Amino acid sequence: MKKLTILLVATFATLLSAAQISKITGTVLSQDDNKPVHNAVVALLTPKDSILYKFTRTDAAGKFMLNDIKKGTY
């Protein structure tokens, strides 16, 4: 019974911590002609002090993805 309880608590903690991580995706388009911008830098900053949290570059289609983003305000 004790092992079952420990297993359930560990499983719940893992699921809870996994629920706090997400990803951000999008597309960068040119304001002038509404075409995808390739190789553009996309940065995720903290609002309090503008510290860089994560960054990436867009692909040839202007798409980007930031993975493993912790819950917070950016």
Coordinates of N, CA and C in Angstrom, one line a residue:
M1 N 0.8 -1.2 0.0 CA 0.0 0.0 0.0 C 0.9 1.3 0.0
K2 N 2.0 1.2 0.7 CA 2.9 2.4 0.8 C 3.5 2.6 -0.6
K3 N 3.9 1.6 -1.3 CA 4.5 1.8 -2.6 C 3.5 2.3 -3.6
L4 N 2.2 1.9 -3.5 CA 1.2 2.4 -4.3 C 1.0 3.9 -4.1
T5 N 1.0 4.3 -2.8 CA 0.8 5.7 -2.5 C 1.9 6.6 -3.1
I6 N 3.2 6.1 -2.9 CA 4.3 6.8 -3.4 C 4.3 6.9 -4.9
L7 N 3.8 5.9 -5.6 CA 3.7 5.8 -7.0 C 2.7 6.9 -7.5
L8 N 1.5 6.9 -6.8 CA 0.5 7.8 -7.2 C 0.9 9.3 -7.0
V9 N 1.6 9.6 -5.9 CA 2.1 10.9 -5.6 C 3.1 11.3 -6.7
A10 N 4.0 10.4 -7.0 CA 5.0 10.7 -8.0 C 4.4 11.0 -9.4
T11 N 3.4 10.2 -9.7 CA 2.7 10.4 -11.0 C 2.0 11.7 -11.1
F12 N 1.3 12.0 -10.0 CA 0.6 13.3 -9.9 C 1.5 14.5 -10.0
A13 N 2.7 14.4 -9.3 CA 3.6 15.5 -9.4 C 4.2 15.7 -10.8
T14 N 4.5 14.6 -11.5 CA 5.0 14.6 -12.8 C 4.0 15.3 -13.8
L15 N 2.7 14.9 -13.7 CA 1.7 15.4 -14.5 C 1.4 16.9 -14.2
L16 N 1.5 17.3 -13.0 CA 1.3 18.7 -12.6 C 2.4 19.5 -13.1
S17 N 3.7 19.1 -13.0 CA 4.8 19.9 -13.5 C 4.8 19.9 -15.0
A18 N 4.4 18.9 -15.7 CA 4.3 18.9 -17.2 C 3.3 19.9 -17.7
A19 N 2.2 20.1 -16.9 CA 1.1 21.0 -17.3 C 1.6 22.4 -17.3
Q20 N 2.6 22.8 -16.6 CA 3.1 24.1 -16.5 C 4.0 24.6 -17.6
I21 N 4.3 23.7 -18.6 CA 5.2 24.0 -19.7 C 4.4 24.0 -21.0
S22 N 4.7 25.0 -21.8 CA 4.0 25.0 -23.1 C 4.9 25.5 -24.2
K23 N 4.3 25.8 -25.4 CA 5.1 26.3 -26.5 C 4.4 27.4 -27.1
I24 N 5.1 28.2 -27.8 CA 4.6 29.4 -28.6 C 5.0 29.2 -30.0
T25 N 4.0 29.3 -30.9 CA 4.3 29.3 -32.3 C 3.6 30.5 -33.0
G26 N 4.1 30.8 -34.2 CA 3.6 31.9 -35.0 C 4.3 32.0 -36.3
T27 N 3.9 33.1 -37.0 CA 4.4 33.4 -38.3 C 4.7 34.9 -38.3
V28 N 5.9 35.3 -38.8 CA 6.3 36.7 -39.0 C 6.0 37.1 -40.4
L29 N 5.2 38.1 -40.6 CA 4.9 38.6 -41.9 C 5.4 40.0 -42.1
S30 N 5.8 40.4 -43.3 CA 6.2 41.8 -43.6 C 5.0 42.7 -43.5
Q31 N 5.2 43.8 -42.9 CA 4.1 44.8 -42.8 C 3.7 45.4 -44.2
D32 N 4.7 45.5 -45.1 CA 4.5 46.2 -46.3 C 3.7 45.3 -47.3
D33 N 4.2 44.1 -47.5 CA 3.5 43.2 -48.6 C 2.9 41.9 -48.0
N34 N 2.9 41.8 -46.7 CA 2.3 40.7 -46.0 C 2.9 39.3 -46.4
K35 N 4.2 39.3 -46.7 CA 4.9 38.1 -47.1 C 5.7 37.6 -45.9
P36 N 5.9 36.3 -45.8 CA 6.7 35.7 -44.7 C 8.1 36.3 -44.7
V37 N 8.6 36.6 -43.5 CA 10.0 37.1 -43.3 C 10.8 35.9 -42.8
H38 N 11.8 35.5 -43.6 CA 12.7 34.4 -43.2 C 13.9 34.9 -42.4
N39 N 14.4 34.1 -41.5 CA 15.6 34.4 -40.7 C 15.4 35.6 -39.7
A40 N 14.2 35.9 -39.4 CA 13.9 37.0 -38.4 C 14.1 36.5 -37.0
V41 N 14.6 37.3 -36.1 CA 14.8 36.9 -34.7 C 13.5 37.2 -33.9
V42 N 13.1 36.1 -33.2 CA 11.9 36.2 -32.3 C 12.4 36.0 -30.9
A43 N 12.2 37.0 -30.1 CA 12.8 37.0 -28.7 C 11.6 37.1 -27.7
L44 N 11.8 36.3 -26.6 CA 10.8 36.3 -25.5 C 11.6 36.9 -24.3
L45 N 11.1 38.1 -23.8 CA 11.7 38.8 -22.8 C 10.8 38.9 -21.5
T46 N 11.5 39.0 -20.4 CA 10.7 39.2 -19.1 C 10.4 40.7 -19.1
P47 N 9.1 41.1 -18.7 CA 8.7 42.5 -18.8 C 9.4 43.4 -17.7
K48 N 9.7 42.8 -16.6 CA 10.3 43.6 -15.5 C 11.6 44.2 -15.8
D49 N 12.5 43.4 -16.4 CA 13.9 43.9 -16.6 C 14.4 43.6 -18.0
S50 N 13.5 43.2 -18.9 CA 13.8 42.9 -20.3 C 15.0 41.9 -20.5
I51 N 15.1 40.9 -19.6 CA 16.1 39.9 -19.7 C 15.6 38.9 -20.7
L52 N 16.5 38.4 -21.6 CA 16.1 37.5 -22.6 C 15.9 36.1 -22.0
Y53 N 14.7 35.6 -22.2 CA 14.3 34.3 -21.7 C 14.6 33.2 -22.7
K54 N 14.1 33.4 -23.9 CA 14.4 32.4 -25.1 C 14.3 33.2 -26.4
F55 N 15.0 32.7 -27.4 CA 14.9 33.2 -28.7 C 15.0 32.2 -29.8
T56 N 14.6 32.5 -31.0 CA 14.7 31.6 -32.1 C 14.7 32.5 -33.4
R57 N 14.9 31.8 -34.5 CA 14.8 32.5 -35.8 C 13.7 31.8 -36.6
T58 N 13.1 32.6 -37.5 CA 12.0 32.1 -38.4 C 12.6 31.2 -39.5
D59 N 11.8 30.3 -40.0 CA 12.3 29.5 -41.1 C 12.0 30.2 -42.4
A60 N 12.1 29.5 -43.6 CA 11.9 30.1 -44.9 C 10.5 30.5 -45.1
A61 N 9.5 29.9 -44.4 CA 8.1 30.3 -44.5 C 7.7 31.3 -43.4
G62 N 8.7 31.8 -42.7 CA 8.4 32.9 -41.6 C 7.9 32.3 -40.4
K63 N 7.9 31.0 -40.2 CA 7.3 30.3 -39.0 C 8.4 30.2 -37.9
F64 N 7.9 30.2 -36.7 CA 8.8 30.0 -35.5 C 8.1 29.2 -34.5
M65 N 8.9 28.6 -33.6 CA 8.4 27.8 -32.4 C 9.4 28.0 -31.3
L66 N 8.8 28.3 -30.1 CA 9.6 28.4 -28.9 C 9.0 27.3 -28.0
N67 N 9.9 26.3 -27.6 CA 9.4 25.1 -26.8 C 9.8 25.3 -25.4
D68 N 9.2 24.5 -24.5 CA 9.5 24.4 -23.1 C 9.4 25.8 -22.4
I69 N 8.4 26.5 -22.6 CA 8.1 27.8 -22.0 C 7.4 27.6 -20.7
K70 N 8.0 28.1 -19.6 CA 7.4 28.0 -18.3 C 6.3 29.0 -18.1
K71 N 5.3 28.7 -17.3 CA 4.2 29.6 -17.1 C 4.7 30.9 -16.5
G72 N 4.3 32.0 -17.0 CA 4.7 33.3 -16.5 C 4.3 34.4 -17.4
T73 N 4.8 35.6 -17.1 CA 4.5 36.8 -17.9 C 5.7 37.2 -18.7
Y74 N 5.6 37.4 -20.0 CA 6.7 37.7 -20.8 C 6.3 38.9 -21.7

